[in-house]
Short mmCIF file of C-alpha atoms in Angstrom, two decimals:
data_model
loop_
_atom_site.label_atom_id
_atom_site.label_comp_id
_atom_site.label_asym_id
_atom_site.label_seq_id
_atom_site.Cartn_x
_atom_site.Cartn_y
_atom_site.Cartn_z
CA MET A 290 -42.44 13.71 68.82
CA HIS A 291 -43.24 14.88 72.33
CA GLU A 292 -42.75 18.56 73.33
CA ILE A 293 -41.40 19.54 76.73
CA LYS A 294 -41.69 23.24 77.85
CA CYS A 295 -39.21 24.86 80.19
CA PRO A 296 -41.07 26.30 83.20
CA HIS A 297 -38.64 29.29 83.45
CA CYS A 298 -38.16 30.56 79.93
CA SER A 299 -41.19 28.93 78.35
CA LYS A 300 -38.88 27.51 75.72
CA ALA A 301 -39.95 24.19 74.35
CA PHE A 302 -37.75 21.35 73.18
CA LYS A 303 -38.87 18.08 71.71
CA ILE A 304 -38.06 14.49 72.59
CA ASP A 305 -38.53 11.76 69.99
CA GLU A 306 -40.83 8.75 70.46
CA ALA A 307 -37.96 6.45 71.35
CA GLY A 308 -36.75 8.69 74.12
CA TYR A 309 -40.23 9.21 75.46
CA ALA A 310 -40.97 5.48 75.29
CA ASP A 311 -37.72 4.73 77.08
CA ILE A 312 -38.60 7.19 79.87
CA ALA A 313 -42.10 5.70 80.16
CA LYS A 314 -40.66 2.22 80.11
CA GLN A 315 -38.20 3.12 82.84
CA VAL A 316 -41.08 4.34 85.00
CA ARG A 317 -43.15 1.22 84.35
CA ASP A 318 -40.52 -1.45 83.94
CA THR A 319 -39.91 -3.71 86.96
CA GLU A 320 -36.34 -4.11 85.74
CA PHE A 321 -35.58 -0.39 86.08
CA GLU A 322 -32.67 -1.07 88.41
CA SER A 323 -30.68 -3.01 85.81
CA GLN A 324 -31.31 -0.31 83.11
CA LEU A 325 -30.84 2.79 85.27
CA HIS A 326 -27.20 3.52 84.42
CA GLU A 327 -27.82 3.08 80.73
CA ARG A 328 -30.82 5.44 80.86
CA LEU A 329 -28.85 8.07 82.84
CA GLU A 330 -26.10 8.04 80.21
CA LEU A 331 -28.73 8.37 77.48
CA ALA A 332 -30.35 11.31 79.35
CA GLU A 333 -26.94 12.95 79.72
CA ARG A 334 -26.34 12.64 75.99
CA GLU A 335 -29.81 14.00 75.24
CA LYS A 336 -29.19 16.94 77.60
CA GLN A 337 -25.93 17.76 75.87
CA ASN A 338 -27.60 17.47 72.50
CA ALA A 339 -30.37 19.82 73.68
CA VAL A 340 -27.79 22.40 74.86
CA ASP A 341 -25.90 22.13 71.60
CA LEU A 342 -29.14 22.53 69.68
CA ALA A 343 -30.08 25.64 71.72
CA LYS A 344 -26.67 27.15 71.04
CA THR A 345 -27.01 26.40 67.37
CA LYS A 346 -30.47 27.98 67.25
CA LEU A 347 -29.28 31.14 69.07
CA ALA A 348 -26.28 31.48 66.75
CA GLY A 349 -28.55 31.11 63.72
CA GLU A 350 -30.97 33.74 64.97
CA PHE A 351 -28.05 36.16 65.67
CA GLN A 352 -26.68 35.62 62.20
CA ARG A 353 -30.08 36.21 60.66
CA THR A 354 -30.53 39.44 62.67
CA ALA A 355 -27.06 40.66 61.68
CA ALA A 356 -27.78 39.85 58.06
CA VAL A 357 -31.02 41.86 58.23
CA LYS A 358 -29.18 44.81 59.77
CA ASP A 359 -26.43 44.61 57.18
CA THR A 360 -29.08 44.63 54.46
CA GLU A 361 -30.67 47.69 55.94
CA ILE A 362 -27.29 49.44 56.14
CA GLN A 363 -26.62 48.64 52.51
CA ASP A 364 -30.00 49.97 51.56
CA LEU A 365 -29.35 53.18 53.48
CA LYS A 366 -25.92 53.58 51.85
CA ALA A 367 -27.51 53.16 48.46
CA LYS A 368 -30.05 55.85 49.26
CA LEU A 369 -27.26 58.18 50.42
CA ASN A 370 -25.53 57.91 47.11
CA GLU A 371 -28.60 59.37 45.34
CA GLY A 372 -27.86 62.98 44.65
CA GLU A 373 -24.61 64.48 45.61
CA MET A 374 -25.64 67.45 47.61
CA ALA A 375 -28.82 66.24 49.00
CA ARG A 376 -27.24 63.06 49.61
CA LYS A 377 -24.30 64.52 51.44
CA ILE A 378 -26.60 66.39 53.75
CA ALA A 379 -28.90 63.49 53.92
CA VAL A 380 -25.96 61.21 54.22
CA THR A 381 -24.48 63.29 56.95
CA GLU A 382 -27.78 63.35 58.74
CA ALA A 383 -28.60 59.81 57.86
CA LEU A 384 -25.09 58.70 58.66
CA SER A 385 -25.39 60.21 62.04
CA THR A 386 -28.79 58.61 62.41
CA VAL A 387 -27.58 55.37 60.97
CA GLU A 388 -24.52 55.37 63.13
CA LYS A 389 -26.74 55.97 66.08
CA GLU A 390 -29.06 53.28 64.90
CA ARG A 391 -26.09 51.11 64.11
CA ASP A 392 -24.69 51.67 67.52
CA ALA A 393 -28.10 51.07 68.95
CA LEU A 394 -28.48 47.97 66.80
CA GLN A 395 -25.00 46.85 67.80
CA ASN A 396 -25.93 47.42 71.40
CA GLN A 397 -29.19 45.64 70.83
CA LEU A 398 -27.34 42.86 69.05
CA ALA A 399 -24.82 42.60 71.86
CA GLN A 400 -27.63 42.76 74.34
CA ALA A 401 -29.60 40.13 72.41
CA GLN A 402 -26.54 38.00 72.14
CA GLN A 403 -25.95 38.43 75.85
CA GLU A 404 -29.61 37.62 76.53
CA LYS A 405 -29.34 34.61 74.28
CA GLU A 406 -26.25 33.46 76.10
CA ASN A 407 -27.98 34.05 79.42
CA LEU A 408 -31.08 32.32 78.14
CA ALA A 409 -29.00 29.39 76.95
CA LYS A 410 -27.24 29.26 80.27
CA LEU A 411 -30.56 29.57 82.08
CA ALA A 412 -32.10 26.86 79.88
CA GLN A 413 -29.07 24.71 80.42
CA ALA A 414 -29.25 25.33 84.17
CA ASN A 415 -32.98 24.66 84.20
CA LEU A 416 -32.54 21.55 82.09
CA LEU A 417 -29.73 20.39 84.32
CA ASN A 418 -31.88 21.16 87.34
CA GLU A 419 -34.78 19.23 85.84
CA LEU A 420 -32.47 16.38 84.96
CA GLN A 421 -31.06 16.44 88.48
CA LYS A 422 -34.58 16.44 89.86
CA ALA A 423 -35.49 13.61 87.52
CA ALA A 424 -32.32 11.80 88.50
CA ALA A 425 -33.10 12.40 92.17
CA ALA A 426 -36.60 11.12 91.60
CA LYS A 427 -35.24 8.14 89.77
CA ASP A 428 -32.71 7.59 92.55
CA SER A 429 -35.57 7.66 95.02
CA GLU A 430 -37.52 5.24 92.86
CA ILE A 431 -34.41 3.09 92.52
CA GLN A 432 -33.99 3.05 96.28
CA ALA A 433 -37.67 2.20 96.67
CA LEU A 434 -37.35 -0.52 94.05
CA LYS A 435 -34.18 -1.76 95.73
CA SER A 436 -36.03 -1.86 99.03
CA ARG A 437 -38.90 -3.71 97.37
CA LEU A 438 -36.46 -6.05 95.68
CA ASP A 439 -34.69 -6.64 98.99
CA SER A 440 -38.00 -7.29 100.73
CA MET A 441 -39.09 -9.49 97.85
CA ALA A 442 -35.76 -11.33 97.98
CA VAL A 443 -36.16 -11.85 101.72
CA ALA A 444 -39.74 -12.97 101.24
CA GLN A 445 -38.68 -15.22 98.37
CA GLN A 446 -35.84 -16.68 100.43
CA LEU A 447 -38.24 -17.21 103.33
CA ALA A 448 -40.74 -18.86 100.97
CA ILE A 449 -37.97 -21.02 99.50
CA THR A 450 -36.83 -21.96 102.99
CA GLN A 451 -40.37 -22.83 104.00
CA ALA A 452 -40.93 -24.75 100.75
CA VAL A 453 -37.64 -26.60 101.21
CA GLY A 454 -38.60 -27.40 104.80
CA THR A 455 -42.00 -28.65 103.66
CA VAL A 456 -40.44 -30.70 100.87
CA GLU A 457 -37.84 -32.11 103.26
CA LYS A 458 -40.59 -33.06 105.71
CA GLU A 459 -42.61 -34.65 102.91
CA ARG A 460 -39.48 -36.38 101.62
CA ASP A 461 -38.62 -37.70 105.07
CA LYS A 462 -42.25 -38.73 105.54
CA LEU A 463 -42.28 -40.51 102.18
CA LYS A 464 -38.92 -42.09 102.93
CA ASN A 465 -40.03 -43.27 106.35
CA GLY A 466 -43.34 -44.48 104.92
CA LEU A 467 -41.51 -46.31 102.15
CA GLU A 468 -39.12 -47.92 104.60
CA LYS A 469 -42.04 -48.90 106.80
CA VAL A 470 -43.91 -50.36 103.83
CA VAL A 471 -40.80 -52.25 102.69
CA LEU A 472 -40.24 -53.60 106.21
CA GLU A 473 -43.89 -54.59 106.60
CA LYS A 474 -43.82 -56.19 103.15
CA GLN A 475 -40.68 -58.14 104.03
CA LEU A 476 -42.19 -59.32 107.30
CA SER A 477 -45.45 -60.19 105.56
CA GLU A 478 -43.60 -62.00 102.79
CA GLN A 479 -41.51 -63.93 105.30
CA SER A 480 -44.62 -64.82 107.30
CA LEU A 481 -46.50 -65.87 104.18
CA LYS A 482 -43.48 -67.73 102.89
CA ASP A 483 -43.08 -69.63 106.17
CA ARG A 484 -46.80 -70.35 106.29
CA TYR A 485 -46.94 -71.45 102.66
CA GLU A 486 -43.82 -73.58 103.04
CA THR A 487 -45.42 -75.24 106.04
CA GLN A 488 -48.67 -75.74 104.14
CA ILE A 489 -46.80 -77.07 101.10
CA LYS A 490 -44.87 -79.43 103.31
CA ASP A 491 -48.11 -80.56 104.96
CA ARG A 492 -49.74 -81.03 101.55
CA ASP A 493 -46.75 -83.00 100.28
CA GLU A 494 -46.86 -85.21 103.32
CA ALA A 495 -50.63 -85.64 102.94
CA ILE A 496 -50.19 -86.52 99.26
CA GLU A 497 -47.54 -89.07 100.10
CA ARG A 498 -49.72 -90.54 102.83
CA LEU A 499 -52.66 -90.79 100.45
CA ARG A 500 -50.52 -92.32 97.75
CA ASP A 501 -49.26 -94.87 100.22
CA MET A 502 -52.81 -95.45 101.42
CA LYS A 503 -53.88 -95.90 97.80
CA ALA A 504 -51.34 -98.70 97.43
CA ARG A 505 -51.98 -100.22 100.84
CA LEU A 506 -55.50 -98.95 101.80
CA SER A 507 -54.43 -98.24 105.36
CA THR A 508 -52.87 -101.68 105.78
CA LYS A 509 -49.89 -101.38 108.04
CA MET A 510 -47.00 -103.55 106.95
CA VAL A 511 -45.89 -105.44 110.07
CA GLY A 512 -42.43 -106.92 110.27
CA GLU A 513 -39.72 -106.76 107.66
CA THR A 514 -41.37 -108.64 104.74
CA LEU A 515 -44.74 -109.19 103.12
CA GLU A 516 -44.69 -112.83 104.23
CA GLN A 517 -44.30 -111.80 107.85
CA HIS A 518 -47.12 -109.33 107.47
CA CYS A 519 -49.52 -111.94 106.06
CA GLU A 520 -48.57 -114.48 108.68
CA ILE A 521 -49.05 -112.03 111.53
CA GLU A 522 -52.37 -110.82 110.11
CA PHE A 523 -53.66 -114.37 109.87
CA ASN A 524 -52.49 -115.31 113.36
CA ARG A 525 -54.36 -112.32 114.78
CA ILE A 526 -57.72 -113.76 113.74
CA ARG A 527 -56.88 -117.49 113.68
CA ALA A 528 -58.44 -118.28 117.08
CA THR A 529 -61.76 -116.57 116.28
CA ALA A 530 -62.20 -116.95 112.52
CA PHE A 531 -60.25 -120.11 111.65
CA PRO A 532 -59.88 -122.22 114.79
CA ARG A 533 -59.28 -125.50 112.85
CA ALA A 534 -57.35 -123.99 109.92
CA TYR A 535 -53.80 -124.88 108.88
CA PHE A 536 -51.66 -121.97 107.68
CA GLU A 537 -47.95 -122.72 107.49
CA LYS A 538 -44.91 -122.18 105.30
CA ASP A 539 -44.57 -124.58 102.36
CA ASN A 540 -41.27 -126.30 103.13
CA ASP A 541 -41.75 -129.27 100.78
CA ALA A 542 -39.40 -128.73 97.85
CA ARG A 543 -39.21 -132.36 96.70
CA THR A 544 -40.73 -131.49 93.32
CA GLY A 545 -38.17 -128.79 92.71
CA SER A 546 -40.32 -125.79 93.72
CA LYS A 547 -42.48 -124.64 96.58
CA GLY A 548 -44.91 -121.87 97.41
CA ASP A 549 -44.77 -119.51 100.36
CA PHE A 550 -47.80 -120.60 102.45
CA ILE A 551 -50.49 -123.28 102.33
CA PHE A 552 -53.91 -122.69 103.87
CA ARG A 553 -56.23 -125.63 104.65
CA ASP A 554 -59.45 -125.56 106.66
CA ILE A 555 -61.66 -128.49 107.82
CA ASP A 556 -65.16 -128.77 109.25
CA ASP A 557 -66.28 -130.48 112.45
CA SER A 558 -66.27 -133.89 110.78
CA GLY A 559 -62.70 -133.44 109.53
CA THR A 560 -63.68 -132.91 105.92
CA GLU A 561 -61.48 -130.39 104.10
CA ILE A 562 -63.41 -127.25 103.27
CA VAL A 563 -60.90 -125.35 101.18
CA SER A 564 -57.19 -125.35 100.41
CA ILE A 565 -55.19 -122.38 99.03
CA MET A 566 -51.60 -122.07 97.79
CA PHE A 567 -50.25 -118.58 98.57
CA GLU A 568 -47.32 -116.81 96.93
CA MET A 569 -46.17 -113.43 98.36
CA LYS A 570 -44.22 -110.96 96.19
CA ASN A 571 -43.02 -107.62 97.53
CA GLU A 572 -41.67 -104.84 95.30
CA SER A 573 -38.67 -104.39 97.53
CA ASP A 574 -37.74 -108.08 97.15
CA ARG A 575 -36.94 -107.73 93.44
CA THR A 576 -35.99 -104.09 92.89
CA ALA A 577 -33.31 -105.00 90.40
CA THR A 578 -35.66 -106.56 87.83
CA LYS A 579 -39.05 -104.93 88.57
CA SER A 580 -40.93 -108.09 87.68
CA LYS A 581 -44.62 -108.24 86.79
CA ASN A 582 -47.31 -110.30 88.45
CA GLU A 583 -47.78 -112.55 85.43
CA ASP A 584 -44.17 -113.70 85.73
CA PHE A 585 -45.13 -115.81 88.78
CA LEU A 586 -48.53 -117.20 87.77
CA LYS A 587 -47.24 -120.29 85.93
CA GLU A 588 -45.02 -121.41 88.80
CA LEU A 589 -47.80 -120.73 91.29
CA ASP A 590 -50.25 -122.88 89.30
CA LYS A 591 -47.69 -125.66 89.21
CA ASP A 592 -47.18 -125.49 93.01
CA ARG A 593 -50.96 -125.53 93.55
CA THR A 594 -51.35 -128.66 91.48
CA GLU A 595 -48.39 -130.49 93.01
CA LYS A 596 -49.47 -129.67 96.57
CA GLY A 597 -53.09 -130.61 95.91
CA CYS A 598 -54.58 -127.19 96.64
CA GLU A 599 -57.90 -126.12 95.19
CA TYR A 600 -57.08 -122.39 94.76
CA ALA A 601 -53.97 -120.33 94.09
CA VAL A 602 -53.62 -116.73 95.31
CA LEU A 603 -50.75 -114.34 94.52
CA VAL A 604 -50.45 -111.66 97.24
CA SER A 605 -48.45 -108.97 95.41
CA MET A 606 -47.00 -105.50 95.91
CA LEU A 607 -45.61 -105.54 92.34
CA GLU A 608 -46.73 -103.01 89.70
CA PRO A 609 -47.96 -100.43 92.24
CA ASP A 610 -49.14 -98.05 89.47
CA ASN A 611 -51.17 -100.67 87.61
CA GLU A 612 -54.82 -99.78 88.24
CA LEU A 613 -55.92 -103.30 87.32
CA TYR A 614 -54.38 -104.70 90.49
CA ASN A 615 -55.22 -101.62 92.59
CA THR A 616 -58.96 -101.97 92.07
CA GLY A 617 -59.40 -105.08 94.22
CA ILE A 618 -59.38 -108.86 93.67
CA VAL A 619 -58.26 -109.80 90.15
CA ASP A 620 -59.63 -113.05 88.70
CA MET A 621 -56.99 -114.82 86.58
CA PHE A 622 -59.22 -117.73 85.48
CA HIS A 623 -58.59 -116.84 81.82
CA ARG A 624 -54.95 -117.76 82.34
CA TYR A 625 -54.99 -120.40 85.05
CA PRO A 626 -57.92 -122.09 86.80
CA LYS A 627 -58.97 -120.96 90.26
CA MET A 628 -56.25 -118.32 90.47
CA TYR A 629 -56.47 -114.77 91.94
CA VAL A 630 -54.12 -111.83 92.38
CA VAL A 631 -54.75 -109.53 95.38
CA ARG A 632 -53.07 -106.72 97.25
CA PRO A 633 -52.03 -107.36 100.89
CA GLN A 634 -55.10 -105.59 102.26
CA PHE A 635 -57.31 -108.24 100.61
CA PHE A 636 -55.36 -111.20 102.00
CA ILE A 637 -57.79 -111.99 104.84
CA PRO A 638 -60.96 -111.06 102.86
CA MET A 639 -59.84 -113.43 100.08
CA ILE A 640 -59.45 -116.35 102.50
CA THR A 641 -62.87 -115.59 103.96
CA LEU A 642 -64.58 -115.45 100.56
CA LEU A 643 -63.04 -118.71 99.34
CA ARG A 644 -63.70 -120.47 102.67
CA ASN A 645 -67.36 -119.37 102.76
CA ALA A 646 -67.86 -120.34 99.14
CA SER A 647 -66.28 -123.73 99.76
CA MET A 648 -68.41 -124.30 102.85
CA ASN A 649 -71.49 -123.97 100.65
CA THR A 650 -69.89 -126.30 98.18
CA VAL A 651 -69.32 -128.89 100.93
CA LYS A 652 -72.97 -128.65 101.81
CA TYR A 653 -73.94 -129.08 98.19
CA LYS A 654 -71.55 -132.01 97.84
CA ALA A 655 -73.17 -133.74 100.84
CA GLU A 656 -76.53 -133.11 99.32
CA LEU A 657 -75.33 -134.49 96.02
CA ALA A 658 -74.09 -137.64 97.70
CA LEU A 659 -77.44 -138.00 99.40
CA VAL A 660 -79.24 -137.51 96.11
CA LYS A 661 -77.06 -140.03 94.37
CA SER A 662 -77.68 -142.52 97.11
CA GLN A 663 -81.37 -142.02 96.66
CA ASN A 664 -81.12 -142.05 92.86
CA ILE A 665 -82.37 -138.44 92.66
CA ASP A 666 -81.78 -136.39 89.55
CA ILE A 667 -78.79 -134.08 89.96
CA THR A 668 -80.48 -131.32 87.98
CA ASN A 669 -81.49 -129.52 91.16
CA PHE A 670 -77.93 -129.70 92.38
CA GLU A 671 -76.64 -128.06 89.19
CA ASN A 672 -79.25 -125.32 89.54
CA ASP A 673 -78.23 -124.74 93.13
CA LEU A 674 -74.61 -124.69 92.06
CA ASP A 675 -75.41 -122.09 89.41
CA THR A 676 -77.28 -120.08 92.01
CA PHE A 677 -74.23 -120.20 94.25
CA LYS A 678 -71.99 -119.10 91.43
CA THR A 679 -74.31 -116.22 90.63
CA ALA A 680 -74.45 -115.13 94.29
CA PHE A 681 -70.70 -115.41 94.58
CA SER A 682 -70.24 -113.32 91.42
CA LYS A 683 -72.61 -110.64 92.77
CA ASN A 684 -70.75 -110.50 96.06
CA TYR A 685 -67.49 -110.23 94.18
CA GLU A 686 -68.81 -107.40 91.99
CA LEU A 687 -70.13 -105.48 95.01
CA ALA A 688 -66.80 -105.81 96.82
CA SER A 689 -64.95 -104.70 93.67
CA LYS A 690 -67.22 -101.66 93.20
CA LYS A 691 -66.78 -100.54 96.81
CA PHE A 692 -63.04 -100.93 96.48
CA GLN A 693 -63.06 -98.88 93.24
CA THR A 694 -65.13 -96.17 94.96
CA ALA A 695 -62.53 -95.92 97.72
CA ILE A 696 -59.74 -95.67 95.11
CA ASP A 697 -61.61 -92.89 93.23
CA GLU A 698 -62.10 -90.87 96.41
CA ILE A 699 -58.40 -91.15 97.17
CA ASP A 700 -57.56 -89.96 93.63
CA LYS A 701 -59.86 -86.95 94.06
CA SER A 702 -58.19 -86.07 97.37
CA ILE A 703 -54.76 -86.31 95.76
CA ASP A 704 -55.85 -84.06 92.86
CA HIS A 705 -57.31 -81.50 95.28
CA LEU A 706 -54.17 -81.39 97.38
CA GLN A 707 -52.02 -81.10 94.25
CA LYS A 708 -54.08 -78.12 93.09
CA THR A 709 -53.69 -76.52 96.53
CA LYS A 710 -49.95 -77.05 96.33
CA ASP A 711 -49.82 -75.47 92.84
CA ALA A 712 -51.83 -72.47 94.12
CA LEU A 713 -49.44 -71.99 97.02
CA LEU A 714 -46.46 -72.17 94.69
CA GLY A 715 -48.17 -69.60 92.44
CA THR A 716 -48.64 -67.31 95.45
CA ASP A 717 -44.94 -67.61 96.24
CA ARG A 718 -44.07 -66.55 92.68
CA ASN A 719 -46.40 -63.53 92.93
CA LEU A 720 -44.75 -62.53 96.22
CA ARG A 721 -41.34 -62.64 94.53
CA LEU A 722 -42.65 -60.41 91.72
CA ALA A 723 -44.16 -57.98 94.29
CA ASN A 724 -40.80 -57.87 96.10
CA ASP A 725 -38.96 -57.09 92.82
CA LYS A 726 -41.40 -54.24 92.09
CA ALA A 727 -41.05 -52.82 95.61
CA GLN A 728 -37.24 -52.89 95.27
CA ASP A 729 -37.61 -50.89 92.02
CA VAL A 730 -39.61 -48.07 93.71
CA THR A 731 -37.70 -44.71 93.85
CA ILE A 732 -38.54 -41.11 94.84
CA LYS A 733 -38.26 -40.17 91.17
CA LYS A 734 -40.91 -42.68 90.19
CA LEU A 735 -43.16 -41.65 93.09
CA VAL A 736 -43.24 -38.01 91.94
CA ARG A 737 -43.61 -38.88 88.25
CA GLY A 738 -46.72 -37.21 86.90
CA ASN A 739 -46.78 -34.79 89.89
CA PRO A 740 -45.10 -31.54 88.69
CA THR A 741 -45.53 -29.84 92.07
CA MET A 742 -43.61 -32.51 93.98
CA ALA A 743 -41.10 -32.82 91.15
CA GLY A 744 -40.42 -29.04 91.27
CA LYS A 745 -40.00 -29.11 95.04
CA PHE A 746 -37.54 -31.99 94.89
CA GLU A 747 -35.63 -30.25 92.09
CA ALA A 748 -35.42 -27.02 94.15
CA LEU A 749 -34.29 -29.03 97.16
CA LYS A 750 -31.63 -30.73 95.03
CA LYS A 751 -30.37 -27.32 93.77
CA ALA A 752 -30.29 -25.95 97.32
CA ASP A 753 -28.25 -28.95 98.47
CA THR A 754 -25.87 -28.45 95.51
CA GLU A 755 -25.37 -24.77 96.29
CA ASN A 756 -24.71 -25.54 99.95
#
């Protein structure tokens, strides 16, 4: 309990802990404004209770005083009854005294009662005055708090406005930056896409050119057919390389079949150096059946024999993916004697090889005839012939190896370009994935993990909703 003393009458009245705590809380509490009316009503009730308590106390004291006086009167009356005579005199005297005292006591009692009433009124007035002063002080504090609250509200509103402005600026900046990034990304993707498409197209064209070069080895097909190509190629070098050679179409079909071309070459004395039966087969000539090279070897050997040619050569574009025929000159002696299969680019080199080999043979034949005429052993001739065969085989192997080396280099180039193409296609897929991720970017995702920015955007959203 807390005791409060009246400054006027020095009377003290007590306030319980709850009331005192409430008053202290009202002074300290920042929410005094919202609790003010409730506290004023509580103070009014406490004031009324204090007045009622003071009245009750004064009435109790008056009753106790009256009871004491009544007791004294009874005692005096009892004393007066002692002895008749003495008592009468004493009673008369005492009665007079008692009546005086009684009157005095009654006056005192009336006066005390009046003083008590005045004191109660004074206490009530003082208490009311104190309460009014307290209320006035509280009103002043309330006004001060209201002013502070108003200033705080203005400051808070200003801060909110500034924060909203800052957030809006940051939002617009982020939005503009995002749009700029998206636009730059789209332009970059389009540029890269166009560049990669061009590069892929160039690589595809290069691959096709290399594949065609692998099949043809830079030989340009002249005219409409393989036969025209071979004829034109031969005629280009006829005057310089084969001035006395015969190279014409085989038009003799008396035996039931004929080849495509017959090549014959003679020396200065008119002796035949070499003769070759040529058959030309182009892939485009038999696209319906897709024949193989071996399908024509038997007929070609027959034509060679019937036309009296020493060699048979099949110039073929068939089986373009068969590496056996793409490596160079293919010797078919295991199937038919003196027979070869070549690609068009080896048409002229094949004629040259056979002609040069046959020229050595002519020389050896002349030497053999001379030896026979002189009864010389032909052993030397056979050795020379073996030497020629060995040299010819070496030349053939060297030519085949060089041709294979060229084919391998072309294959490596094709593989490299294919890898480049795959890498470019992979880049295009990554660009599509990057575009999908950029399209999925939102303000919400950008501020994820950033509570400050998230709070500002939330406040901005609420402000927009309220407006």
